[in-house]
Amino acid sequence: MLDATTGEIDLGGTTVPTWTYGGELPGRELRARRGDLLQVRLRNALPQPTTVHWHGLALRNDMDGVPALTQPEIAPAATFDYAFTVPDAGTYWFHPHVGVQLDRGLYAPLVVEDPDEPGDYDQELVVMFDDWLDGTGSDPDQVLVDLLTNGMGGMGGMGGMGGMGGMGGMVMPRSDLLGGDAGDVTYPYFLANGRTADAARAVDVRPGERIRLRLINASGDTAFRVGVPGTPMIVTHTDGFPVVPTPAEAVLLGMGERVDAVVEVADSVVPLLGLAEGKDGVTQVVLRPGPEAAPDVNAAVIALLGSRVTAVNELPAAESVALPALEPDVVHPMTLGGPEPGYTWTINGRTYDPAFGVSVREGQRVRLRFENPTTMFHPMHLHGHTFQIRGPAGAGPRKDTAIVLPGQALVVDFDADNAGQWLTHCHNVYHGEAGMMTVVSYVQ
Ligand code: C2O
Ligand code: CU
């Protein structure tokens, strides 16, 4: 039983009223093995209708959790039985697909284990990064209303920051790594596994242990730069699928993206940091092999800012999951647009309308070409499939969510092998709600 419910959550000294799965933040992890049948009864104790989307899984279409397109919304006080086979191992997560509920506390990890994977590590650590404003004097529904009314520069909680900057009264966050605007919404808190940096969760480790990190960005509007300063990570998976293991000092995770990486802990306390990219915020989980106090977070931030950031979109897929090289049977442009006056974000010139998706046929090799002429990055997500990025150097990683930088294009290929009506959209939850979604539609 999975309860979507309202309640108070302690972020580490600050208690906020919010919506969660089961009264925990993040919600309790679900774990399965590849090929398992996962059965979850969702009980909706929220004041709004909801659904659950199982982000990244190539599951049966009627369990995908997209209102109207794949299932009716689950009314308040109603239940819905999700049941589906999990086809691929990897690091996934789940969240609602109604409105901007995702930017409350409704998210949790879903880990699918591969019984055949050797697993060269001693323990696992799942870390969910999040930007937080719910219950701090505002909430995501209010932020969306503000954005739709006033355009960019939506305000998070803490009010009182007006007066800074120009137009919207806010200074837009910027990031070179993101090629421009770093976000539309101001957040008072940034969280790792539900905690702010000064109340960070600590994980007991033994010196020399190898930790498999499963890093998940569950944010609404924030990319995170993640690393363990001074400790190299070996990146092993992108969005659940293996890549050629690659050392990295830091990685950038857009909203919805995941990276698995292995770190070998030294004999002193180190932070696993998540910097809110371009937003001047930080959060952390502390890896603690001994009793000493955690090091100064500001020094760690400076070290991480000086680290090289590995481009996950360019990592080569592991041979076992690389798609066979084929010419596409069909190429669909996906031109991103916005924000138009007010706050409208589009794909191919339209806000979301399921009647104007793109068509594919079962068995086709499909190419999507995301073009981003806007001034902001968009983490574009495809439901029900794990595409392969085509990089300048040829075949890149398998992913289901990937950042498309401003002024750039991202080309992805996938095999149309999972019939249904599948959303593709920006995983900035405000962009998605403001229209930046469309449908990849299997036709006969
Ligand atoms: Cu995680 Cu349609 O999204
Ligand atoms: Cu976007």
Short mmCIF file of C-alpha atoms and ligand atoms in Angstrom, two decimals:
data_model
loop_
_atom_site.label_atom_id
_atom_site.label_comp_id
_atom_site.label_asym_id
_atom_site.label_seq_id
_atom_site.Cartn_x
_atom_site.Cartn_y
_atom_site.Cartn_z
CA MET A 1 0.00 0.00 0.00
CA LEU A 2 1.32 3.39 -1.00
CA ASP A 3 -0.37 6.34 0.69
CA ALA A 4 -0.24 9.75 -0.95
CA THR A 5 -0.91 11.87 2.08
CA THR A 6 -0.61 15.25 3.74
CA GLY A 7 1.43 15.89 6.88
CA GLU A 8 4.32 17.65 8.54
CA ILE A 9 7.91 16.94 7.54
CA ASP A 10 11.08 17.97 9.37
CA LEU A 11 13.68 19.19 6.88
CA GLY A 12 16.26 19.37 9.68
CA GLY A 13 15.15 22.08 12.07
CA THR A 14 12.40 23.46 9.85
CA THR A 15 9.06 21.71 9.86
CA VAL A 16 6.75 22.19 6.90
CA PRO A 17 3.27 21.01 6.00
CA THR A 18 3.47 19.11 2.71
CA TRP A 19 2.35 16.07 0.71
CA THR A 20 4.37 12.85 0.76
CA TYR A 21 4.20 9.14 0.13
CA GLY A 22 3.64 7.50 3.49
CA GLY A 23 4.66 10.48 5.64
CA GLU A 24 8.36 10.14 4.74
CA LEU A 25 10.69 12.28 2.64
CA PRO A 26 11.77 10.80 0.32
CA GLY A 27 9.10 8.12 0.32
CA ARG A 28 10.24 4.62 1.20
CA GLU A 29 12.31 2.98 -1.51
CA LEU A 30 10.72 0.26 -3.60
CA ARG A 31 13.06 -2.53 -4.63
CA ALA A 32 12.46 -5.29 -7.16
CA ARG A 33 14.43 -7.62 -9.39
CA ARG A 34 14.45 -7.45 -13.13
CA GLY A 35 11.45 -9.36 -14.45
CA ASP A 36 9.45 -9.07 -11.22
CA LEU A 37 5.79 -8.20 -11.20
CA LEU A 38 5.47 -5.05 -9.10
CA GLN A 39 2.10 -4.54 -7.43
CA VAL A 40 1.35 -1.30 -5.61
CA ARG A 41 -2.04 -0.09 -4.39
CA LEU A 42 -2.06 3.71 -4.33
CA ARG A 43 -4.44 5.26 -1.83
CA ASN A 44 -5.08 8.93 -2.47
CA ALA A 45 -5.42 10.83 0.80
CA LEU A 46 -4.60 14.15 -0.91
CA PRO A 47 -7.07 16.97 -1.45
CA GLN A 48 -6.46 16.72 -5.23
CA PRO A 49 -6.66 13.86 -7.73
CA THR A 50 -3.31 12.20 -8.40
CA THR A 51 -1.53 9.42 -10.34
CA VAL A 52 1.82 7.66 -10.03
CA HIS A 53 4.34 7.71 -12.87
CA TRP A 54 7.16 5.16 -12.71
CA HIS A 55 9.90 7.28 -14.19
CA GLY A 56 12.17 5.53 -16.67
CA LEU A 57 10.55 2.11 -16.81
CA ALA A 58 9.56 0.51 -20.09
CA LEU A 59 6.34 -0.72 -18.54
CA ARG A 60 2.92 -1.44 -20.01
CA ASN A 61 1.31 1.75 -21.19
CA ASP A 62 -1.82 1.59 -19.03
CA MET A 63 0.33 1.70 -15.86
CA ASP A 64 2.33 4.79 -16.90
CA GLY A 65 0.31 7.21 -14.78
CA VAL A 66 -0.43 9.97 -17.27
CA PRO A 67 -3.89 11.42 -16.64
CA ALA A 68 -6.38 11.03 -19.50
CA LEU A 69 -3.70 9.62 -21.82
CA THR A 70 -3.11 6.32 -19.99
CA GLN A 71 -5.49 6.29 -17.02
CA PRO A 72 -8.17 8.39 -15.33
CA GLU A 73 -6.97 10.50 -12.42
CA ILE A 74 -7.31 8.84 -9.03
CA ALA A 75 -9.84 10.90 -7.10
CA PRO A 76 -9.31 11.94 -3.48
CA ALA A 77 -10.12 9.02 -1.17
CA ALA A 78 -9.97 6.55 -4.09
CA THR A 79 -7.40 3.80 -4.68
CA PHE A 80 -5.78 2.46 -7.82
CA ASP A 81 -3.92 -0.81 -8.28
CA TYR A 82 -0.70 -0.54 -10.23
CA ALA A 83 0.67 -3.87 -11.46
CA PHE A 84 3.38 -4.28 -14.07
CA THR A 85 6.52 -6.19 -14.91
CA VAL A 86 9.79 -4.33 -14.49
CA PRO A 87 11.76 -5.20 -17.61
CA ASP A 88 15.16 -3.61 -16.94
CA ALA A 89 17.45 -3.28 -13.96
CA GLY A 90 18.47 0.19 -12.84
CA THR A 91 17.91 3.27 -10.72
CA TYR A 92 14.41 4.65 -11.23
CA TRP A 93 11.98 6.70 -9.20
CA PHE A 94 8.30 7.52 -9.01
CA HIS A 95 6.26 10.66 -8.65
CA PRO A 96 2.77 11.98 -9.46
CA HIS A 97 1.95 13.11 -12.99
CA VAL A 98 -0.80 15.57 -12.07
CA GLY A 99 -0.17 19.31 -12.04
CA VAL A 100 2.93 20.35 -10.11
CA GLN A 101 2.48 17.80 -7.29
CA LEU A 102 5.98 16.53 -8.00
CA ASP A 103 7.37 19.76 -6.52
CA ARG A 104 5.87 18.87 -3.14
CA GLY A 105 7.31 15.88 -1.29
CA LEU A 106 5.76 13.19 -3.48
CA TYR A 107 8.73 11.17 -4.71
CA ALA A 108 10.63 7.99 -3.86
CA PRO A 109 13.30 5.74 -5.37
CA LEU A 110 12.54 2.57 -7.30
CA VAL A 111 15.58 0.31 -7.58
CA VAL A 112 15.49 -2.69 -9.90
CA GLU A 113 18.28 -5.14 -9.22
CA ASP A 114 19.92 -7.31 -11.83
CA PRO A 115 20.46 -10.79 -10.40
CA ASP A 116 23.27 -11.36 -12.94
CA GLU A 117 25.22 -8.19 -12.19
CA PRO A 118 28.48 -8.89 -10.36
CA GLY A 119 28.09 -5.75 -8.19
CA ASP A 120 31.64 -4.74 -7.39
CA TYR A 121 30.80 -2.69 -4.28
CA ASP A 122 30.20 -3.12 -0.55
CA GLN A 123 27.11 -1.03 0.03
CA GLU A 124 24.62 1.14 -1.78
CA LEU A 125 23.58 4.67 -1.06
CA VAL A 126 20.53 6.14 -2.79
CA VAL A 127 20.48 9.95 -2.71
CA MET A 128 17.56 12.05 -3.93
CA PHE A 129 18.23 15.74 -4.51
CA ASP A 130 15.39 18.23 -4.33
CA ASP A 131 14.62 21.94 -4.37
CA TRP A 132 12.10 22.87 -1.69
CA LEU A 133 9.53 25.58 -1.14
CA ASP A 134 6.33 23.77 -0.21
CA GLY A 135 4.87 24.88 3.10
CA THR A 136 7.32 27.77 3.51
CA GLY A 137 4.73 30.45 2.83
CA SER A 138 4.07 29.24 -0.69
CA ASP A 139 3.36 26.01 -2.50
CA PRO A 140 3.89 24.72 -6.04
CA ASP A 141 0.33 25.47 -7.18
CA GLN A 142 0.79 29.09 -6.06
CA VAL A 143 4.16 29.30 -7.83
CA LEU A 144 2.61 28.05 -11.06
CA VAL A 145 -0.17 30.64 -10.77
CA ASP A 146 2.46 33.35 -10.18
CA LEU A 147 4.48 32.22 -13.20
CA LEU A 148 1.41 32.09 -15.44
CA THR A 149 0.39 35.56 -14.25
CA ASN A 150 3.71 37.35 -14.01
CA GLY A 151 6.01 35.37 -16.25
CA MET A 152 9.53 34.46 -15.22
CA GLY A 153 10.95 34.89 -11.75
CA GLY A 154 8.35 32.96 -9.77
CA MET A 155 8.94 33.32 -6.10
CA GLY A 156 9.39 30.53 -3.68
CA GLY A 157 8.71 30.91 -0.01
CA MET A 158 10.35 33.46 2.27
CA GLY A 159 8.60 36.32 0.42
CA GLY A 160 10.36 39.57 1.00
CA MET A 161 12.92 39.12 -1.76
CA GLY A 162 11.15 41.47 -4.14
CA GLY A 163 12.91 44.71 -4.88
CA MET A 164 15.99 42.93 -6.16
CA GLY A 165 16.79 43.12 -9.83
CA GLY A 166 14.62 44.20 -12.72
CA MET A 167 11.32 43.17 -14.26
CA GLY A 168 9.92 40.34 -12.24
CA GLY A 169 11.64 41.75 -9.17
CA MET A 170 14.15 38.90 -9.18
CA VAL A 171 17.65 38.29 -10.42
CA MET A 172 17.55 35.31 -12.77
CA PRO A 173 19.91 32.55 -11.70
CA ARG A 174 22.58 31.85 -14.32
CA SER A 175 24.99 29.02 -15.01
CA ASP A 176 27.69 28.67 -17.62
CA LEU A 177 27.39 24.91 -17.36
CA LEU A 178 23.69 25.18 -18.25
CA GLY A 179 24.41 27.71 -20.99
CA GLY A 180 22.29 30.50 -19.52
CA ASP A 181 19.23 30.65 -17.27
CA ALA A 182 19.51 28.17 -14.44
CA GLY A 183 15.86 28.20 -13.40
CA ASP A 184 12.59 30.09 -13.10
CA VAL A 185 11.79 29.54 -9.43
CA THR A 186 13.48 30.68 -6.23
CA TYR A 187 13.72 28.05 -3.51
CA PRO A 188 14.57 28.67 0.14
CA TYR A 189 15.89 25.12 0.70
CA PHE A 190 17.79 22.41 -1.13
CA LEU A 191 17.60 18.85 0.18
CA ALA A 192 19.48 15.58 -0.04
CA ASN A 193 17.32 12.70 1.19
CA GLY A 194 14.94 15.18 2.77
CA ARG A 195 17.50 17.21 4.72
CA THR A 196 19.15 20.59 4.41
CA ALA A 197 22.97 20.78 4.39
CA ASP A 198 23.27 21.80 8.05
CA ALA A 199 21.13 18.88 9.19
CA ALA A 200 22.58 16.42 6.69
CA ARG A 201 22.04 12.72 6.95
CA ALA A 202 25.22 10.81 7.79
CA VAL A 203 25.97 7.34 6.50
CA ASP A 204 28.33 5.05 8.35
CA VAL A 205 30.95 3.56 6.07
CA ARG A 206 34.21 1.70 6.64
CA PRO A 207 37.50 3.07 5.29
CA GLY A 208 38.25 1.48 1.94
CA GLU A 209 34.67 0.45 1.32
CA ARG A 210 33.29 0.84 -2.16
CA ILE A 211 29.92 2.59 -2.18
CA ARG A 212 27.55 2.40 -5.12
CA LEU A 213 25.85 5.79 -5.28
CA ARG A 214 22.45 5.94 -6.91
CA LEU A 215 21.96 9.67 -7.50
CA ILE A 216 18.51 10.95 -8.45
CA ASN A 217 17.45 14.53 -9.15
CA ALA A 218 13.82 14.85 -8.00
CA SER A 219 13.72 18.65 -8.28
CA GLY A 220 11.07 20.77 -9.90
CA ASP A 221 13.30 23.48 -11.38
CA THR A 222 16.91 22.87 -10.29
CA ALA A 223 19.86 21.03 -11.80
CA PHE A 224 22.42 19.71 -9.30
CA ARG A 225 26.18 19.50 -9.67
CA VAL A 226 27.15 16.43 -7.67
CA GLY A 227 30.46 15.06 -6.42
CA VAL A 228 32.54 14.00 -3.44
CA PRO A 229 35.36 16.58 -3.44
CA GLY A 230 38.75 14.90 -3.46
CA THR A 231 37.25 11.44 -4.08
CA PRO A 232 36.92 10.32 -7.69
CA MET A 233 33.67 8.68 -8.72
CA ILE A 234 33.49 5.95 -11.33
CA VAL A 235 30.30 6.54 -13.28
CA THR A 236 28.72 3.18 -14.12
CA HIS A 237 25.11 3.91 -15.20
CA THR A 238 23.06 6.72 -16.69
CA ASP A 239 19.32 6.59 -16.03
CA GLY A 240 19.70 2.97 -14.96
CA PHE A 241 21.58 1.67 -18.00
CA PRO A 242 25.29 0.77 -17.90
CA VAL A 243 27.94 2.95 -19.53
CA VAL A 244 31.63 2.20 -20.05
CA PRO A 245 32.86 2.88 -16.49
CA THR A 246 34.32 6.38 -16.52
CA PRO A 247 36.08 8.35 -13.77
CA ALA A 248 34.49 11.69 -12.92
CA GLU A 249 35.10 14.42 -10.36
CA ALA A 250 31.60 15.84 -10.72
CA VAL A 251 28.45 15.28 -12.77
CA LEU A 252 25.51 17.50 -13.59
CA LEU A 253 22.04 16.06 -13.09
CA GLY A 254 19.03 17.70 -14.67
CA MET A 255 15.58 17.17 -13.21
CA GLY A 256 14.59 13.53 -13.60
CA GLU A 257 18.11 12.30 -14.44
CA ARG A 258 19.97 9.60 -12.54
CA VAL A 259 23.62 8.58 -12.36
CA ASP A 260 25.10 5.56 -10.61
CA ALA A 261 28.72 5.88 -9.57
CA VAL A 262 31.09 3.99 -7.31
CA VAL A 263 33.29 5.79 -4.80
CA GLU A 264 35.93 4.32 -2.54
CA VAL A 265 35.82 6.01 0.85
CA ALA A 266 38.98 7.27 2.47
CA ASP A 267 39.48 7.19 6.23
CA SER A 268 38.13 10.68 6.91
CA VAL A 269 34.65 12.12 6.80
CA VAL A 270 33.67 13.42 3.35
CA PRO A 271 30.52 15.08 2.05
CA LEU A 272 28.64 13.96 -1.02
CA LEU A 273 27.61 17.40 -2.23
CA GLY A 274 24.79 18.58 -4.42
CA LEU A 275 25.21 22.16 -5.59
CA ALA A 276 22.01 23.79 -6.82
CA GLU A 277 23.49 24.75 -10.17
CA GLY A 278 23.46 28.51 -10.70
CA LYS A 279 21.30 29.03 -7.62
CA ASP A 280 23.76 29.46 -4.81
CA GLY A 281 22.45 26.60 -2.72
CA VAL A 282 24.01 23.40 -1.48
CA THR A 283 22.96 20.19 0.17
CA GLN A 284 24.86 17.09 1.26
CA VAL A 285 24.93 13.59 2.65
CA VAL A 286 27.94 12.88 4.85
CA LEU A 287 29.98 9.68 4.41
CA ARG A 288 31.36 8.94 7.86
CA PRO A 289 34.04 6.31 8.39
CA GLY A 290 34.83 7.60 11.89
CA PRO A 291 33.54 9.84 14.63
CA GLU A 292 35.06 13.15 13.49
CA ALA A 293 32.87 16.10 12.63
CA ALA A 294 31.97 16.78 9.02
CA PRO A 295 34.34 19.15 7.22
CA ASP A 296 33.37 22.73 6.49
CA VAL A 297 30.76 22.69 3.76
CA ASN A 298 31.95 25.97 2.20
CA ALA A 299 35.45 24.60 1.62
CA ALA A 300 33.91 21.51 0.05
CA VAL A 301 31.76 23.67 -2.21
CA ILE A 302 34.81 25.58 -3.44
CA ALA A 303 36.59 22.29 -4.13
CA LEU A 304 33.62 20.96 -6.09
CA LEU A 305 33.29 24.19 -8.06
CA GLY A 306 36.91 23.71 -9.11
CA SER A 307 36.31 20.13 -10.25
CA ARG A 308 35.89 19.07 -13.84
CA VAL A 309 32.29 18.23 -14.68
CA THR A 310 31.94 15.14 -16.84
CA ALA A 311 29.32 15.46 -19.59
CA VAL A 312 27.02 12.50 -18.97
CA ASN A 313 25.41 12.93 -22.40
CA GLU A 314 28.73 11.94 -23.97
CA LEU A 315 29.50 8.78 -22.01
CA PRO A 316 29.47 5.71 -24.25
CA ALA A 317 26.83 3.09 -23.49
CA ALA A 318 28.17 -0.27 -22.35
CA GLU A 319 28.34 -2.73 -25.20
CA SER A 320 25.62 -4.88 -23.63
CA VAL A 321 23.05 -2.07 -24.01
CA ALA A 322 24.29 -0.18 -27.07
CA LEU A 323 21.62 -0.08 -29.77
CA PRO A 324 22.61 -1.79 -33.02
CA ALA A 325 23.68 0.87 -35.52
CA LEU A 326 20.73 1.41 -37.86
CA GLU A 327 19.50 4.25 -39.97
CA PRO A 328 16.28 5.71 -38.55
CA ASP A 329 13.01 4.78 -40.27
CA VAL A 330 11.53 8.07 -39.16
CA VAL A 331 12.96 11.34 -37.82
CA HIS A 332 10.80 13.66 -35.76
CA PRO A 333 11.95 17.18 -34.99
CA MET A 334 11.05 18.35 -31.49
CA THR A 335 11.52 22.09 -31.48
CA LEU A 336 11.32 23.61 -28.03
CA GLY A 337 9.89 27.10 -27.59
CA GLY A 338 9.13 29.69 -24.95
CA PRO A 339 8.48 31.38 -22.77
CA GLU A 340 5.85 33.21 -24.70
CA PRO A 341 4.13 36.20 -23.12
CA GLY A 342 2.89 35.17 -19.79
CA TYR A 343 4.49 31.80 -19.35
CA THR A 344 3.94 29.39 -22.19
CA TRP A 345 6.39 26.67 -23.18
CA THR A 346 5.88 24.68 -26.37
CA ILE A 347 7.05 21.73 -28.45
CA ASN A 348 6.77 22.15 -32.22
CA GLY A 349 4.92 25.42 -31.69
CA ARG A 350 2.11 24.01 -29.54
CA THR A 351 1.30 23.62 -25.91
CA TYR A 352 0.33 20.10 -24.82
CA ASP A 353 -2.50 18.64 -26.84
CA PRO A 354 -2.55 14.84 -27.09
CA ALA A 355 -4.21 15.14 -30.53
CA PHE A 356 -1.02 16.67 -32.01
CA GLY A 357 1.70 14.21 -31.10
CA VAL A 358 4.09 12.45 -33.45
CA SER A 359 3.37 9.01 -34.88
CA VAL A 360 5.58 5.95 -34.82
CA ARG A 361 4.97 2.34 -35.80
CA GLU A 362 5.97 -0.73 -33.86
CA GLY A 363 9.31 -2.05 -35.11
CA GLN A 364 10.63 1.29 -36.35
CA ARG A 365 13.94 2.80 -35.40
CA VAL A 366 12.89 6.30 -34.38
CA ARG A 367 15.02 9.39 -34.16
CA LEU A 368 13.94 12.45 -32.17
CA ARG A 369 15.80 15.67 -32.75
CA PHE A 370 15.32 18.10 -29.86
CA GLU A 371 16.22 21.65 -30.92
CA ASN A 372 16.49 24.28 -28.22
CA PRO A 373 16.40 27.87 -29.50
CA THR A 374 15.25 29.12 -26.04
CA THR A 375 17.55 30.73 -23.45
CA MET A 376 17.06 27.96 -20.89
CA PHE A 377 18.09 24.32 -20.53
CA HIS A 378 15.36 21.66 -20.74
CA PRO A 379 15.80 18.11 -19.38
CA MET A 380 13.71 16.24 -21.97
CA HIS A 381 12.16 12.96 -20.89
CA LEU A 382 10.58 10.17 -22.94
CA HIS A 383 8.20 7.79 -21.22
CA GLY A 384 8.27 4.03 -21.73
CA HIS A 385 11.64 3.82 -23.53
CA THR A 386 15.34 4.31 -22.92
CA PHE A 387 16.76 6.11 -25.92
CA GLN A 388 20.38 6.32 -26.96
CA ILE A 389 21.98 9.73 -27.39
CA ARG A 390 23.84 10.29 -30.64
CA GLY A 391 26.83 12.36 -29.70
CA PRO A 392 29.41 14.02 -31.91
CA ALA A 393 31.54 10.92 -31.40
CA GLY A 394 28.76 8.49 -32.36
CA ALA A 395 26.69 6.40 -29.99
CA GLY A 396 26.33 7.89 -26.52
CA PRO A 397 24.63 6.68 -23.35
CA ARG A 398 21.24 5.06 -22.96
CA LYS A 399 19.01 7.52 -21.10
CA ASP A 400 15.37 8.46 -20.64
CA THR A 401 15.98 12.08 -19.62
CA ALA A 402 18.69 14.35 -21.00
CA ILE A 403 19.53 18.03 -20.80
CA VAL A 404 19.17 19.99 -24.04
CA LEU A 405 21.24 23.14 -23.65
CA PRO A 406 20.13 26.52 -25.01
CA GLY A 407 21.10 27.05 -28.64
CA GLN A 408 21.85 23.36 -29.11
CA ALA A 409 20.26 20.22 -30.47
CA LEU A 410 20.16 16.77 -28.96
CA VAL A 411 19.56 13.76 -31.19
CA VAL A 412 18.29 10.53 -29.67
CA ASP A 413 17.36 7.17 -31.18
CA PHE A 414 15.12 4.44 -29.86
CA ASP A 415 13.50 1.25 -31.05
CA ALA A 416 9.71 1.44 -31.11
CA ASP A 417 9.13 -1.75 -29.17
CA ASN A 418 6.59 -0.74 -26.51
CA ALA A 419 3.26 0.16 -28.06
CA GLY A 420 1.13 2.86 -26.51
CA GLN A 421 0.71 6.59 -26.03
CA TRP A 422 3.91 7.91 -24.48
CA LEU A 423 4.51 11.39 -23.22
CA THR A 424 7.70 13.23 -24.02
CA HIS A 425 8.19 16.43 -22.06
CA CYS A 426 10.44 18.81 -20.23
CA HIS A 427 11.08 17.60 -16.69
CA ASN A 428 11.03 21.13 -15.39
CA VAL A 429 7.62 20.60 -13.82
CA TYR A 430 6.59 24.22 -14.43
CA HIS A 431 7.59 24.07 -18.10
CA GLY A 432 5.71 20.81 -18.51
CA GLU A 433 2.57 22.21 -16.91
CA ALA A 434 2.91 25.38 -18.98
CA GLY A 435 2.71 23.28 -22.14
CA MET A 436 6.10 21.71 -22.91
CA MET A 437 4.80 18.16 -23.43
CA THR A 438 3.74 16.11 -26.40
CA VAL A 439 2.92 12.50 -27.24
CA VAL A 440 4.82 9.83 -29.12
CA SER A 441 1.91 7.86 -30.41
CA TYR A 442 2.08 4.30 -31.77
CA VAL A 443 -0.22 3.89 -34.75
CA GLN A 444 -1.06 0.78 -36.76
CU1 C2O B 1 9.38 11.83 -14.34
CU2 C2O B 1 6.61 12.43 -17.29
O1 C2O B 1 7.99 12.16 -15.83
CU CU B 2 11.98 23.11 -19.80
#
